[in-house]
CSV table of C-alpha atoms and ligand atoms in Angstrom, one decimal:
chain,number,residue,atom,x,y,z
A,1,UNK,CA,4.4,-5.3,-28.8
A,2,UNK,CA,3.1,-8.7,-28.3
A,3,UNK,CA,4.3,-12.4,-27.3
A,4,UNK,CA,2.6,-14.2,-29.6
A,5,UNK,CA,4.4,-16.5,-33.0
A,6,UNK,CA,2.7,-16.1,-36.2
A,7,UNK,CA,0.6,-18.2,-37.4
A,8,UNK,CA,3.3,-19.9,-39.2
A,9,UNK,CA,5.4,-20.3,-36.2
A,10,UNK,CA,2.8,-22.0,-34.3
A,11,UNK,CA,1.9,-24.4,-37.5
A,12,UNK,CA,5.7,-25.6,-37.5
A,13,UNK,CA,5.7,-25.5,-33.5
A,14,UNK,CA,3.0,-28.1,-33.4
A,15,UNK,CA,4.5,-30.1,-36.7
A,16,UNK,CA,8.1,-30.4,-34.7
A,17,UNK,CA,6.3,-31.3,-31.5
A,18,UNK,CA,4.3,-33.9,-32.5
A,19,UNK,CA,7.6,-35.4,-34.7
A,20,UNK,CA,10.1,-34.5,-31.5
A,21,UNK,CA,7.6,-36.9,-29.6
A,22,UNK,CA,6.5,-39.4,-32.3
A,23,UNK,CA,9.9,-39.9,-33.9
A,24,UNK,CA,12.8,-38.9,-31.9
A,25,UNK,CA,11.9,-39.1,-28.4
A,26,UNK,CA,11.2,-42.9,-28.8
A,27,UNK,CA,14.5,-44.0,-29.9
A,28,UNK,CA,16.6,-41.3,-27.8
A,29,UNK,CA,17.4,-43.8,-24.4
A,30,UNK,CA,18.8,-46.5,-27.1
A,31,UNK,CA,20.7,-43.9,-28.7
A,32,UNK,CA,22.3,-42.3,-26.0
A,33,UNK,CA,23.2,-45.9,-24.7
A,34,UNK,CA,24.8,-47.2,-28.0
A,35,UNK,CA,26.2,-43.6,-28.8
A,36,UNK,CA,24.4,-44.0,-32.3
A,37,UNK,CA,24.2,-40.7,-34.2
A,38,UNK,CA,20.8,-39.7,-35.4
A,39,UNK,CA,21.3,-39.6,-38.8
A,40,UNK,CA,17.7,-41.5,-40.2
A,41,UNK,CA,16.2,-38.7,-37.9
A,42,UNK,CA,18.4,-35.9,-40.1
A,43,UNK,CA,17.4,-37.7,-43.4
A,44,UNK,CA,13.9,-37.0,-42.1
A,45,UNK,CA,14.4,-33.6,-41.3
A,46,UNK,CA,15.5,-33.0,-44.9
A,47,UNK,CA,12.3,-34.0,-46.2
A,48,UNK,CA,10.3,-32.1,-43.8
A,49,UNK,CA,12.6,-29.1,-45.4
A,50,UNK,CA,14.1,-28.0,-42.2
A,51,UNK,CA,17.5,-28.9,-42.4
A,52,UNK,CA,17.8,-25.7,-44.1
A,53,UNK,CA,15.3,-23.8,-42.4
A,54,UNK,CA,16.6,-20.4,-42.0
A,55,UNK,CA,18.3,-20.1,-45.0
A,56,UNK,CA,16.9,-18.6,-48.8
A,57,UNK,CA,15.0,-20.2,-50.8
A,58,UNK,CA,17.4,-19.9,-53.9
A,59,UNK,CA,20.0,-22.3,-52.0
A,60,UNK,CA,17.4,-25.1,-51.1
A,61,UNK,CA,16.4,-23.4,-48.1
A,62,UNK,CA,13.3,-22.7,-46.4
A,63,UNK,CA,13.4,-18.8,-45.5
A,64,UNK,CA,12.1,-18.9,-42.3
A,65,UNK,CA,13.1,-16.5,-39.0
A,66,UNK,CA,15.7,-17.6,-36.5
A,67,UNK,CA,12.6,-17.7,-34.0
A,68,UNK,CA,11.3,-20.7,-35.8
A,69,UNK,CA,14.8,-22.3,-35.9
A,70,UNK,CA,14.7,-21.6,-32.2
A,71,UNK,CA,11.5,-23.7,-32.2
A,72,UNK,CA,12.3,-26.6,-33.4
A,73,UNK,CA,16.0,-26.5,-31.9
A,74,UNK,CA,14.2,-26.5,-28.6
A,75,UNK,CA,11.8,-29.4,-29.3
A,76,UNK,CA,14.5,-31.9,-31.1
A,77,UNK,CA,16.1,-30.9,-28.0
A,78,UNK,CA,13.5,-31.6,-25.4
A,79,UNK,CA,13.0,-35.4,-26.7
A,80,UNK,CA,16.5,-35.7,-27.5
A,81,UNK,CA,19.5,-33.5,-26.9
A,82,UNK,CA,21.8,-35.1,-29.1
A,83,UNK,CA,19.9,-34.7,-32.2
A,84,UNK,CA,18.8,-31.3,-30.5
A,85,UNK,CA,22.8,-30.1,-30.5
A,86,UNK,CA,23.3,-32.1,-34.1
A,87,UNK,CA,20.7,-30.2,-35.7
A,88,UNK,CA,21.3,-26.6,-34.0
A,89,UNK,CA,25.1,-26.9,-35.0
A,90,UNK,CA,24.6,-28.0,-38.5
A,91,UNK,CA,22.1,-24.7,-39.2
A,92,UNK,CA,24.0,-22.0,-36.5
A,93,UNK,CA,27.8,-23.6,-37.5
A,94,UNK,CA,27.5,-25.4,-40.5
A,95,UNK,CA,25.2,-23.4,-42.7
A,96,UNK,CA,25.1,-19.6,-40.9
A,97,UNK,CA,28.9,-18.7,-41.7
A,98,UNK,CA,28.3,-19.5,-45.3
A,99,UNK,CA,25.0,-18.3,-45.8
A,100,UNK,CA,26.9,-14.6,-44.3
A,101,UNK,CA,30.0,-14.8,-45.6
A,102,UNK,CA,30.0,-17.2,-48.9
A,103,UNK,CA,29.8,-16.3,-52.5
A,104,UNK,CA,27.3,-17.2,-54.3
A,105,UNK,CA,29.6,-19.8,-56.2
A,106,UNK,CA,30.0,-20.9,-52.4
A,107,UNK,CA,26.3,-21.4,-51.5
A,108,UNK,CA,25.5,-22.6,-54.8
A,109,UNK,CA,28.7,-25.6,-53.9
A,110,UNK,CA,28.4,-25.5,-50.1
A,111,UNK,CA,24.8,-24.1,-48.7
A,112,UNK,CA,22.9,-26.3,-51.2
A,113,UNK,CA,24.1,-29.4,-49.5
A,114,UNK,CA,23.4,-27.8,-46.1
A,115,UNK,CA,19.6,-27.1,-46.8
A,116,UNK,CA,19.2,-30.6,-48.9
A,117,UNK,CA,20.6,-32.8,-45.8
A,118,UNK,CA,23.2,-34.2,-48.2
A,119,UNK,CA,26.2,-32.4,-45.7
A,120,UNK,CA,26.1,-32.6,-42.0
A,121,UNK,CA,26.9,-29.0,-41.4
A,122,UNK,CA,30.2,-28.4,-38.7
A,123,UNK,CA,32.7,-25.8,-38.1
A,124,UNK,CA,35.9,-26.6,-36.9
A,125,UNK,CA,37.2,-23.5,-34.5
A,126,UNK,CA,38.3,-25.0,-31.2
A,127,UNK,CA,42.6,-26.2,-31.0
A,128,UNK,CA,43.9,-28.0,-28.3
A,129,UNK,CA,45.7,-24.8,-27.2
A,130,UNK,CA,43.0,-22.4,-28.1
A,131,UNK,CA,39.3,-22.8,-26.9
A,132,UNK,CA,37.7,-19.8,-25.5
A,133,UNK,CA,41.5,-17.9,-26.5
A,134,UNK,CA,40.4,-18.7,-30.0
A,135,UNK,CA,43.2,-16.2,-30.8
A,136,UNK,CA,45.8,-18.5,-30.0
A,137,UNK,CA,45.0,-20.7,-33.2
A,138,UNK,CA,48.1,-22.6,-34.5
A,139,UNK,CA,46.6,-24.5,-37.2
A,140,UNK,CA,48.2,-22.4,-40.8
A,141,UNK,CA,47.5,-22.3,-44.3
A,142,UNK,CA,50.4,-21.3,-46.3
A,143,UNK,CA,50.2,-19.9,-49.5
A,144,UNK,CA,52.0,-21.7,-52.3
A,145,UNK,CA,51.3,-21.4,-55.9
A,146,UNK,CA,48.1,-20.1,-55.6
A,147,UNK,CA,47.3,-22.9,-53.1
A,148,UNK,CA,46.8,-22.9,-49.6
A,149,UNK,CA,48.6,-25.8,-48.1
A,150,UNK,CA,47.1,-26.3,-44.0
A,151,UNK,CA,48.5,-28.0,-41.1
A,152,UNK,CA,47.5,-28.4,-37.9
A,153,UNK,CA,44.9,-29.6,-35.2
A,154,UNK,CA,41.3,-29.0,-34.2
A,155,UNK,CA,39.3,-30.8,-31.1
A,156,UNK,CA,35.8,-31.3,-30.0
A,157,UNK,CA,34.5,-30.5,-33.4
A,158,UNK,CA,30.5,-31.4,-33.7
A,159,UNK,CA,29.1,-33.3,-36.8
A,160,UNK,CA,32.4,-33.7,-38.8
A,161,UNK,CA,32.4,-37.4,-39.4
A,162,UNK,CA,29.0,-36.6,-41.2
A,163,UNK,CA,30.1,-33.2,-43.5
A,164,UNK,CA,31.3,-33.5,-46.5
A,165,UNK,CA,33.1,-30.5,-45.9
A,166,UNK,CA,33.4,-27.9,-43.3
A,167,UNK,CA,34.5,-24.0,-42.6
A,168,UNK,CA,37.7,-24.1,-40.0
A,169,UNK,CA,40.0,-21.0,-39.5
A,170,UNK,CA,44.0,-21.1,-39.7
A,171,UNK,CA,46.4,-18.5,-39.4
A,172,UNK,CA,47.0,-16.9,-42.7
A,173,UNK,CA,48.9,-13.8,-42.1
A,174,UNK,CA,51.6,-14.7,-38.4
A,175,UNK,CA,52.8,-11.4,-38.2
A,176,UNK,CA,49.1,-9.7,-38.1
A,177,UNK,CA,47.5,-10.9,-34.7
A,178,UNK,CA,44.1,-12.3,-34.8
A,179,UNK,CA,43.4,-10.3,-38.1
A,180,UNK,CA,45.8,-12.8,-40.1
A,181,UNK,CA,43.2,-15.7,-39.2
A,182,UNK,CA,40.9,-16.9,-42.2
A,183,UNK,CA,38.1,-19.1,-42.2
A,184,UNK,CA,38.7,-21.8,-45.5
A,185,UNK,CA,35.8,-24.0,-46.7
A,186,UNK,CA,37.7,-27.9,-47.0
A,187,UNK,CA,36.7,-30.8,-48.3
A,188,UNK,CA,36.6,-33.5,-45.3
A,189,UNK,CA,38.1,-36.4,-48.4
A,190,UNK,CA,40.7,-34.0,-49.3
A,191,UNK,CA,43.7,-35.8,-48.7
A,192,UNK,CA,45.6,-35.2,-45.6
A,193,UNK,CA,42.8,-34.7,-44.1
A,194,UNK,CA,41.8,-37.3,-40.8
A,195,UNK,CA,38.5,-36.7,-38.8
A,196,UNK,CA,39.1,-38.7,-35.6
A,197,UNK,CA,35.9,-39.7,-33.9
A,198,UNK,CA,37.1,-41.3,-30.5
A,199,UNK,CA,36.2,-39.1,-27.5
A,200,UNK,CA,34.2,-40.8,-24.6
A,201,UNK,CA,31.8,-38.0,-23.2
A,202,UNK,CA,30.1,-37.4,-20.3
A,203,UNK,CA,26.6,-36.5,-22.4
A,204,UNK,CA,25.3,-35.9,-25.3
A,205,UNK,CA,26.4,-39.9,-26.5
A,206,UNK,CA,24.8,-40.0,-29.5
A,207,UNK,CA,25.6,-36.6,-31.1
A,208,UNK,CA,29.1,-36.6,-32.8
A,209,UNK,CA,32.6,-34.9,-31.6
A,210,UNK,CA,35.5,-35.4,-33.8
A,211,UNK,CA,39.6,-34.3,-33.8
A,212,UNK,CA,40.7,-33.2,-37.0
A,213,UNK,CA,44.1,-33.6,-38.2
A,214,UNK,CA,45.3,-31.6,-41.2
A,215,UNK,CA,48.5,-32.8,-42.7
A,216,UNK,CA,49.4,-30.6,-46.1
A,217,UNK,CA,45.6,-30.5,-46.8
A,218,UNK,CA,45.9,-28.6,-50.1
A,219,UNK,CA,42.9,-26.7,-51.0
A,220,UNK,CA,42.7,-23.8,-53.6
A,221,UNK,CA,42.6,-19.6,-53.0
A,222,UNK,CA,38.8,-19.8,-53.9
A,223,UNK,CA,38.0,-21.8,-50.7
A,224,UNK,CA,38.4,-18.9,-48.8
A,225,UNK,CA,35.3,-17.8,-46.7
A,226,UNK,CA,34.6,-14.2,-47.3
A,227,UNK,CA,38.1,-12.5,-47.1
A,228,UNK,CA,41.5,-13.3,-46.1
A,229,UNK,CA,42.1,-12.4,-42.3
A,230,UNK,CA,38.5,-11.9,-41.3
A,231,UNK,CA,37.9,-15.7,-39.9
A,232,UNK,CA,38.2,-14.6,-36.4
A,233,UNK,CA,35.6,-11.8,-36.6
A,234,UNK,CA,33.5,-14.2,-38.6
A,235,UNK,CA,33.7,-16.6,-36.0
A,236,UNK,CA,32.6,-14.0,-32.9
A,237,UNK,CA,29.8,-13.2,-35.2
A,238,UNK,CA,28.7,-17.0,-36.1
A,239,UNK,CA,29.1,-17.6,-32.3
A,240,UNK,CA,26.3,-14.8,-31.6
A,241,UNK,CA,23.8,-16.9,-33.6
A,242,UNK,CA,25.1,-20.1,-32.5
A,243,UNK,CA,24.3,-19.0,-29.1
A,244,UNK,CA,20.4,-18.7,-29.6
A,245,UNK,CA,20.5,-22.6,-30.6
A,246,UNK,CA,22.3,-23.6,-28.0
A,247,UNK,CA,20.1,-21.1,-25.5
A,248,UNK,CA,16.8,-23.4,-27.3
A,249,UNK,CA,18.5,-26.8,-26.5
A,250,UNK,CA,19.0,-25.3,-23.2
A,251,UNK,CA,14.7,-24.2,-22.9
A,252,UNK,CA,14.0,-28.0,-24.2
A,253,UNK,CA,16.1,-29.8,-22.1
A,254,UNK,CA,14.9,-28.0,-18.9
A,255,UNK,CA,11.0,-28.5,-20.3
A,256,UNK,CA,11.9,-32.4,-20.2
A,257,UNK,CA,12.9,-32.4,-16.9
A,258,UNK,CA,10.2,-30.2,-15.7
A,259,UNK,CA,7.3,-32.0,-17.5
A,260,UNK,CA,9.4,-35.7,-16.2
A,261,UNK,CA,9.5,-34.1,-12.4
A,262,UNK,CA,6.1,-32.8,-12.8
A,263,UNK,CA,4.1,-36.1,-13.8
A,264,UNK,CA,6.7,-38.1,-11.2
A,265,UNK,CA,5.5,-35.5,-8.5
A,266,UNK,CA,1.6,-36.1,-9.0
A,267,UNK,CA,2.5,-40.3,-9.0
A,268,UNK,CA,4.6,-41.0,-6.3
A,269,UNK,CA,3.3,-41.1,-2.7
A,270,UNK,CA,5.4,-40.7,0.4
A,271,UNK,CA,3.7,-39.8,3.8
A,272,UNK,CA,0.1,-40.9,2.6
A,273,UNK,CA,-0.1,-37.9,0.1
A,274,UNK,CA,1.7,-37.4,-3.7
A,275,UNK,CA,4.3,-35.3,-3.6
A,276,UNK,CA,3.1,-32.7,-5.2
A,277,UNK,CA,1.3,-31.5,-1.9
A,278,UNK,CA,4.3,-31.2,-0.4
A,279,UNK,CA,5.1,-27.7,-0.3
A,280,UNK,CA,8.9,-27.9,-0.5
A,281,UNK,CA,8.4,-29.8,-4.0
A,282,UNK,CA,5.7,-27.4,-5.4
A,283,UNK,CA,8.7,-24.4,-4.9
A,284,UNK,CA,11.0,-26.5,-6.7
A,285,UNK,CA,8.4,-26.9,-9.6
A,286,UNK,CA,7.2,-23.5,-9.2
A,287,UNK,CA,10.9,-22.0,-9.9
A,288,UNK,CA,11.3,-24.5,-12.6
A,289,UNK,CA,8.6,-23.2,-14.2
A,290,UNK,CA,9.4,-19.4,-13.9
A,291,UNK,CA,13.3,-20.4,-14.9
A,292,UNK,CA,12.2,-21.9,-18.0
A,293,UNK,CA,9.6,-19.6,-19.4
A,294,UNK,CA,12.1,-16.7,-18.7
A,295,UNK,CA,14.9,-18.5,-20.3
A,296,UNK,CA,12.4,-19.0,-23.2
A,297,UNK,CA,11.8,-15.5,-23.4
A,298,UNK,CA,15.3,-14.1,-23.6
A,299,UNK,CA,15.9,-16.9,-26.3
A,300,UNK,CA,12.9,-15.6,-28.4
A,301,UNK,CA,14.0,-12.1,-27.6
A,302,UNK,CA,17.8,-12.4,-29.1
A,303,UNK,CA,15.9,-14.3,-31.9
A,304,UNK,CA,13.7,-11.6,-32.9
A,305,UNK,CA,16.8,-8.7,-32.7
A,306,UNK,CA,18.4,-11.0,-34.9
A,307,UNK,CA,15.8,-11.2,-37.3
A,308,UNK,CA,14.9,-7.3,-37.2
A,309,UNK,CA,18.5,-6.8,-38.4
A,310,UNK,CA,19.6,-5.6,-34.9
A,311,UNK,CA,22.2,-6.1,-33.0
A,312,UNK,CA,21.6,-9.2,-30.8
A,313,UNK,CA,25.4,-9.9,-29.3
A,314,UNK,CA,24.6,-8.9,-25.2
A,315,UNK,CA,21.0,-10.7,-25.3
A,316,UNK,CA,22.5,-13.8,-27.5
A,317,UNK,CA,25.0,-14.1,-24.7
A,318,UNK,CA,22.1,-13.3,-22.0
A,319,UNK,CA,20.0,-16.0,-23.2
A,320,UNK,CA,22.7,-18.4,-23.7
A,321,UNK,CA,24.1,-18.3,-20.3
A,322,UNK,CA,20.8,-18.0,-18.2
A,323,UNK,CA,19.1,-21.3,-20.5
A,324,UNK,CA,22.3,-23.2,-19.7
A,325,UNK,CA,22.1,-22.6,-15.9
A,326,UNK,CA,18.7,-22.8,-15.3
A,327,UNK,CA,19.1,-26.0,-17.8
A,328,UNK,CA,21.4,-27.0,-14.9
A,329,UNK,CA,19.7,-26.5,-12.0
A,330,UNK,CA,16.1,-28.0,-13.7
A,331,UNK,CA,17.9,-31.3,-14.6
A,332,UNK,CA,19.4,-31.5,-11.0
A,333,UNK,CA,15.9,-30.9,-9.6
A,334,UNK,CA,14.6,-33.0,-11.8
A,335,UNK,CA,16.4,-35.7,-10.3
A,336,UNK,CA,15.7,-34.6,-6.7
A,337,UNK,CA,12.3,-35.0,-7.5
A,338,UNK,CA,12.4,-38.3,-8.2
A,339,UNK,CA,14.4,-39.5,-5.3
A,340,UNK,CA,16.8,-42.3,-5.7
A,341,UNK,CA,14.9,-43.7,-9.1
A,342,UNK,CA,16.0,-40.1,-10.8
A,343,UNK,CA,19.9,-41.6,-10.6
A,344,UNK,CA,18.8,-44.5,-11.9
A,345,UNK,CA,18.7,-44.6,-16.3
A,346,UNK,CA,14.7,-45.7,-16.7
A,347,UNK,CA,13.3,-42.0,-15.5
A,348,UNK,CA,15.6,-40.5,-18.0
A,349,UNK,CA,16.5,-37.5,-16.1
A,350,UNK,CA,19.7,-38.9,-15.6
A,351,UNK,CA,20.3,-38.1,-19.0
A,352,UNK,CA,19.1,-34.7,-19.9
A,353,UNK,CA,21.1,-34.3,-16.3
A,354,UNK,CA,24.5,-35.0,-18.0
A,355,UNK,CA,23.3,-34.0,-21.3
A,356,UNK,CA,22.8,-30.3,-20.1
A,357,UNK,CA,26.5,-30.1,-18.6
A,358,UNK,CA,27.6,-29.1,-22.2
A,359,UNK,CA,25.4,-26.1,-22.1
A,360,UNK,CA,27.7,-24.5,-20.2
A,361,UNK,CA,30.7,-24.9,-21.9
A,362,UNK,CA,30.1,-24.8,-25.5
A,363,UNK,CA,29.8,-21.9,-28.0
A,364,UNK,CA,31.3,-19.6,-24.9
A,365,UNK,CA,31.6,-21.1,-21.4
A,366,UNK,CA,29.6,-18.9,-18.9
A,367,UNK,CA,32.8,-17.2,-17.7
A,368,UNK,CA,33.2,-16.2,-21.3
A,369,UNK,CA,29.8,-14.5,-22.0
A,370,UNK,CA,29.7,-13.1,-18.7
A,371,UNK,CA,32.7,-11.0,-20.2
A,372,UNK,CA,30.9,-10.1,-23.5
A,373,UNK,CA,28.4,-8.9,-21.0
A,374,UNK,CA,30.0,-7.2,-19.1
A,375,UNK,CA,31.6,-5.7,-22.0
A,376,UNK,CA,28.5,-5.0,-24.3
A,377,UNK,CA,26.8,-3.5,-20.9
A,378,UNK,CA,30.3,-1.3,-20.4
A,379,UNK,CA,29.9,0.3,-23.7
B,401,FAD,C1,30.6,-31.7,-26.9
B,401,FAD,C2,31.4,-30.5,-27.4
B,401,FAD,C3,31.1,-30.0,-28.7
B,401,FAD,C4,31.8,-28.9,-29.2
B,401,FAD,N1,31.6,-28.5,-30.5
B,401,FAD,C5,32.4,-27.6,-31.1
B,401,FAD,C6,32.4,-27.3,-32.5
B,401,FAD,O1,31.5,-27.8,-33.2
B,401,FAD,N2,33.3,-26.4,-33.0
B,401,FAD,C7,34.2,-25.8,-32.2
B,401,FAD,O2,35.0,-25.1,-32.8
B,401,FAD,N3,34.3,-26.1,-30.9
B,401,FAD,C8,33.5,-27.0,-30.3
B,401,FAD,N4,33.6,-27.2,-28.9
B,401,FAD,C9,34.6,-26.6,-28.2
B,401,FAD,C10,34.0,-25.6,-27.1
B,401,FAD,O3,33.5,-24.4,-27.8
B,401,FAD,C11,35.2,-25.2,-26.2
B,401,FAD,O4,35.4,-26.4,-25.4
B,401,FAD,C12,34.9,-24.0,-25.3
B,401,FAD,O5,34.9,-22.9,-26.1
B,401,FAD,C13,35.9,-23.9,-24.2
B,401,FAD,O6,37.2,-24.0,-24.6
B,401,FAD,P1,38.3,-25.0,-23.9
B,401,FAD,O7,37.6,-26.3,-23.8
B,401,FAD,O8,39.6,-24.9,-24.6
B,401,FAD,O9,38.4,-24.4,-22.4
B,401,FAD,P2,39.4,-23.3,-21.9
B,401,FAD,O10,39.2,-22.1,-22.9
B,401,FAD,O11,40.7,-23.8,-21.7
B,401,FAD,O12,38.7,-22.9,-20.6
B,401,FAD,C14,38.9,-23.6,-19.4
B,401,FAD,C15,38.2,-22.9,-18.2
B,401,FAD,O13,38.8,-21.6,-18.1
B,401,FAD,C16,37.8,-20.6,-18.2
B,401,FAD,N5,38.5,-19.4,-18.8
B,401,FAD,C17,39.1,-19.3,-19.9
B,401,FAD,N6,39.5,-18.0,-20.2
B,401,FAD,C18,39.0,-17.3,-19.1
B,401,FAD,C19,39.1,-15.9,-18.8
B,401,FAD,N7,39.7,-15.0,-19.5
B,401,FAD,N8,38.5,-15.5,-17.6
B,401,FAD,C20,37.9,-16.4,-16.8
B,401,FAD,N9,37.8,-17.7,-17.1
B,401,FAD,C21,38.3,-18.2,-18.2
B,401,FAD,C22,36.7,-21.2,-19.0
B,401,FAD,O14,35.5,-20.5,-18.8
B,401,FAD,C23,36.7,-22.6,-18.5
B,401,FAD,O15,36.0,-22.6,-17.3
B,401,FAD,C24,32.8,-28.3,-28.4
B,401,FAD,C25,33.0,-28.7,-27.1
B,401,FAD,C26,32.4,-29.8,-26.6
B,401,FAD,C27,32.7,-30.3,-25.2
């Protein structure tokens, strides 16, 4: 057993570093204030070959572990959390559910686009009435002449606006519970079909959260995802993966504040020394530190069961619920640190403060993985 990436892991660590802090941290203030979606920096991550990173080779991908997709989730996220959250749901959300469950008719159609940049990957699970009760989804596809005609509503949807299509489940089958919900691949032109981008967020300004509306969307039998009636257990298992990214953004997010709080610390004088001498400031660093590289750890860790073919469901949820807390409590530090100019927008910590509130909630609030834990752990 050892700690260390590859060789190639540490080639693409340092690539995405010095592009997270040549290219996307510069613009990420003005972003975030005009709630502009990064979508020059996405055309650049196509050419760098990433936006298809963990995916084969024979669908435009780059075949690369979900360690080095934790990677570079982590530093898009640690310049820029909005392009951090963009990217990790367009690889864990967009591109994971078809590159597990598609045929290859699918990934030839769909996955291509993913890995080329040419489709903003999304996935459209969440209802107004069902969020973490994903089992409560209303929206239906009805079968009718070989056709499957869908109705219904989805909310809080990331990087729709952008797709060009996108994987949501509807209720197939009433009578059969949560085993009559599919997951169907729809065109986001198809008519009927209304992606509403109109929500005013607390964070995360310049990444992109969309309604759906789905008024007789008509799309064929083919555009089923895998099989008929498996979309919720698809879903649980996209989630587990989708939890590592959002466990990275959590790691980068808490490394900006730490690095901010830490330089702030060694500048600013009070009492005719920096505070950084003061000891109650060096525990706040200290346990920053500790937070983060643990959090980094456990998101590695669930990384590298995925990628040995294991099962990764408990740690996924681990490292998604500790990153997002101690993503929580860095930010607010952070801001501690720097006194009264940490409210204030020009130290940024402000915004990875409000930024990191989503950590929480998305892919599985913390009361909802503390139940797969407890769960898993119950087994
Ligand atoms: C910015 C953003 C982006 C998002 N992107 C996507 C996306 O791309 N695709 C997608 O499908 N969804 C997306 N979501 C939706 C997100 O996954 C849900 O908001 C989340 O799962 C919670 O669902 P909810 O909002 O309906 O809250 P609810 O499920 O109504 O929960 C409300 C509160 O009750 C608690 N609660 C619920 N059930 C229990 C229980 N059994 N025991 C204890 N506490 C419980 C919750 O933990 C929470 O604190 C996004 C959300 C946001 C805010």
């Amino acid at each position: 057993m050892h700690f260390d990436l590859t060789s190639e892991q540490k080639m693409l660590q340092k690539m995405i570093r010095e592009f997270a802090d040549e290219v996307v941290a510069p613009g990420a203030e003005q972003r975030d204030k005009e709630k502009r979606f990064p979508i020059e920096i996405m055309k650049q991550l196509g050419e760098l070959e990433l936006m298809g990173l963990p995916f084969p080779e024979e669908f435009g991908g780059a075949g690369a572990d979900t360690i080095s997709f934790a990677i570079v989730t982590e530093e898009l996220s640690r310049a820029c959390a909005s392009t951090g959250i963009t990217y990790s749901a367009h690889i864990s959300l967009g591109g994971a559910p078809l590159h597990l469950f598609g045929t290859k008719q699918q990934k030839e159609a769909y996955l291509t686009k993913i890995c080329s940049g040419e489709s903003i990957g999304a996935f459209g699970l969440t209802e107004p009435q069902a969020g973490s009760d994903a089992g409560g989804t209303k929206t239906q596809a009805v079968l009718q002449n070989g056709q499957y005609v869908i109705n219904g509503s989805k909310c809080f949807i990331t990087n729709a606006s952008y797709a060009t299509f996108l994987a949501l489940t509807a209720v197939t089958d009433k009578t059969k519970g949560t085993k009559g919900i599919t997951a169907l691949l729809v065109p986001t032109d198809a008519p009927g079909f209304k992606v509403v981008d109109r929500y005013e967020k607390l964070g995360l300004h310049a990444s992109n959260t969309t309604e759906l509306v789905l008024e007789d969307v008509v799309v064929p039998q083919e555009a089923i995802l895998g099989k008929e009636g498996e979309g919720f257990k698809q879903f649980l298992i996209t989630l587990d993966g989708g939890r590592i990214g959002i466990g990275a953004m959590s790691v980068g997010i808490a490394q900006a504040a730490f690095n901010r709080a830490l330089q702030y610390a060694k500048e600013r004088k009070a009492f005719g020394s920096s505070l950084s001498h003061f000891q109650m400031i060096q525990q706040k660093l200290a346990d920053m530190a500790t937070q983060i590289e643990l959090a980094r750890t456990l998101v590695y860790k669930a990384a590298w069961l995925k990628d040995q073919g294991r099962k990764f469901t408990q740690e996924a949820a681990m490292a998604k619920l500790y990153a997002s807390e101690i993503a929580m409590s860095a930010t607010h530090q952070a801001i501690q640190i720097h006194g009264g100019y940490g409210y204030m927008k020009d130290y940024q910590v402000e915004r990875y403060f409000r930024d990191a509130r989503l950590l929480e909630i998305g892919e599985g609030t913390s009361e909802i993985l503390r139940m797969v834990i407890a769960r898993e752990i119950s087994k």
